[in-house]
């Protein structure tokens, strides 16, 4: 398994997905401009991220004057692990090469490290986009914005 790190790519994807989830199920697509404006994501970067998410059937795109992006599934059907592995891969290409110099100590360290990484993947698999939306909503209620 690869290193679990919140890359800007995954962070931007989750922020965009949160925005799309806020429109779900109204079937009101959001444009890339709307997504970048609300979350301060670089437009060209978000285009690339959304293309990857579209190929993975996490989002769908609609063309035309009223086009944009929508979630392709219900928010509760999209796990954070699915988003992470879609954008960062499953990490299998980064496995430690087994060499002749693999000592008992190195083996012990690697086994615990792999267990820790598996636990992190299990946590990401447990949470969905719906859970993320609910956490956002709780935080919004706890910290209301006051406008003057």
Short mmCIF file of C-alpha atoms in Angstrom, two decimals, residues 10-83:
data_model
loop_
_atom_site.label_atom_id
_atom_site.label_comp_id
_atom_site.label_asym_id
_atom_site.label_seq_id
_atom_site.Cartn_x
_atom_site.Cartn_y
_atom_site.Cartn_z
CA UNK A 10 -7.40 14.64 -3.21
CA UNK A 11 -8.21 17.70 -1.11
CA UNK A 12 -9.47 19.65 -4.15
CA UNK A 13 -11.46 16.63 -5.32
CA UNK A 14 -13.18 16.30 -1.94
CA UNK A 15 -13.93 20.03 -1.81
CA UNK A 16 -15.46 19.92 -5.30
CA UNK A 17 -17.44 16.80 -4.42
CA UNK A 18 -18.78 18.52 -1.29
CA UNK A 19 -20.03 21.37 -3.48
CA UNK A 20 -21.62 18.93 -5.91
CA UNK A 21 -23.21 17.06 -3.01
CA UNK A 22 -24.78 20.32 -1.82
CA UNK A 23 -26.65 20.45 -5.15
CA UNK A 24 -27.64 16.78 -5.05
CA UNK A 25 -30.31 15.59 -5.90
CA UNK A 26 -31.56 18.85 -7.44
CA UNK A 27 -29.93 17.93 -10.73
CA UNK A 28 -28.48 21.43 -10.90
CA UNK A 29 -25.06 20.97 -12.46
CA UNK A 30 -22.23 23.20 -11.30
CA UNK A 31 -19.69 24.56 -13.74
CA UNK A 32 -15.97 24.41 -13.18
CA UNK A 33 -16.05 28.20 -12.68
CA UNK A 34 -18.64 27.86 -9.91
CA UNK A 35 -16.65 25.11 -8.22
CA UNK A 36 -13.36 26.99 -8.41
CA UNK A 37 -14.91 30.24 -7.17
CA UNK A 38 -16.56 28.69 -4.13
CA UNK A 39 -13.56 26.60 -3.07
CA UNK A 40 -10.60 28.59 -4.46
CA UNK A 41 -9.31 25.70 -6.56
CA UNK A 42 -7.14 26.38 -9.63
CA UNK A 43 -9.41 25.93 -12.66
CA UNK A 44 -7.02 23.97 -14.89
CA UNK A 45 -6.17 21.63 -12.02
CA UNK A 46 -9.85 21.04 -11.23
CA UNK A 47 -10.55 20.26 -14.90
CA UNK A 48 -7.99 17.45 -14.71
CA UNK A 49 -9.35 16.15 -11.41
CA UNK A 50 -12.95 16.15 -12.65
CA UNK A 51 -11.92 14.27 -15.80
CA UNK A 52 -10.41 11.50 -13.65
CA UNK A 53 -13.51 11.42 -11.40
CA UNK A 54 -15.75 11.28 -14.49
CA UNK A 55 -13.85 8.30 -15.92
CA UNK A 56 -14.29 6.56 -12.55
CA UNK A 57 -18.07 7.26 -12.67
CA UNK A 58 -17.96 9.36 -9.51
CA UNK A 59 -19.19 12.47 -11.33
CA UNK A 60 -20.95 12.98 -14.63
CA UNK A 61 -20.68 15.91 -16.97
CA UNK A 62 -23.44 17.59 -18.91
CA UNK A 63 -22.68 19.62 -22.01
CA UNK A 64 -24.42 22.71 -23.23
CA UNK A 65 -25.49 26.08 -21.90
CA UNK A 66 -26.84 24.57 -18.69
CA UNK A 67 -24.07 22.03 -18.46
CA UNK A 68 -21.61 21.30 -15.73
CA UNK A 69 -20.92 18.50 -13.29
CA UNK A 70 -23.18 16.38 -11.10
CA UNK A 71 -22.56 13.46 -8.79
CA UNK A 72 -22.94 10.20 -10.69
CA UNK A 73 -24.03 8.38 -7.50
CA UNK A 74 -25.70 9.18 -4.23
CA UNK A 75 -23.33 10.81 -1.69
CA UNK A 76 -23.65 7.82 0.64
CA UNK A 77 -22.39 5.54 -2.16
CA UNK A 78 -19.09 7.39 -2.64
CA UNK A 79 -16.46 6.39 -0.08
CA UNK A 80 -13.47 8.57 0.67
CA UNK A 81 -11.33 5.54 -0.15
CA UNK A 82 -12.86 5.41 -3.65
CA UNK A 83 -11.94 9.05 -4.23
#
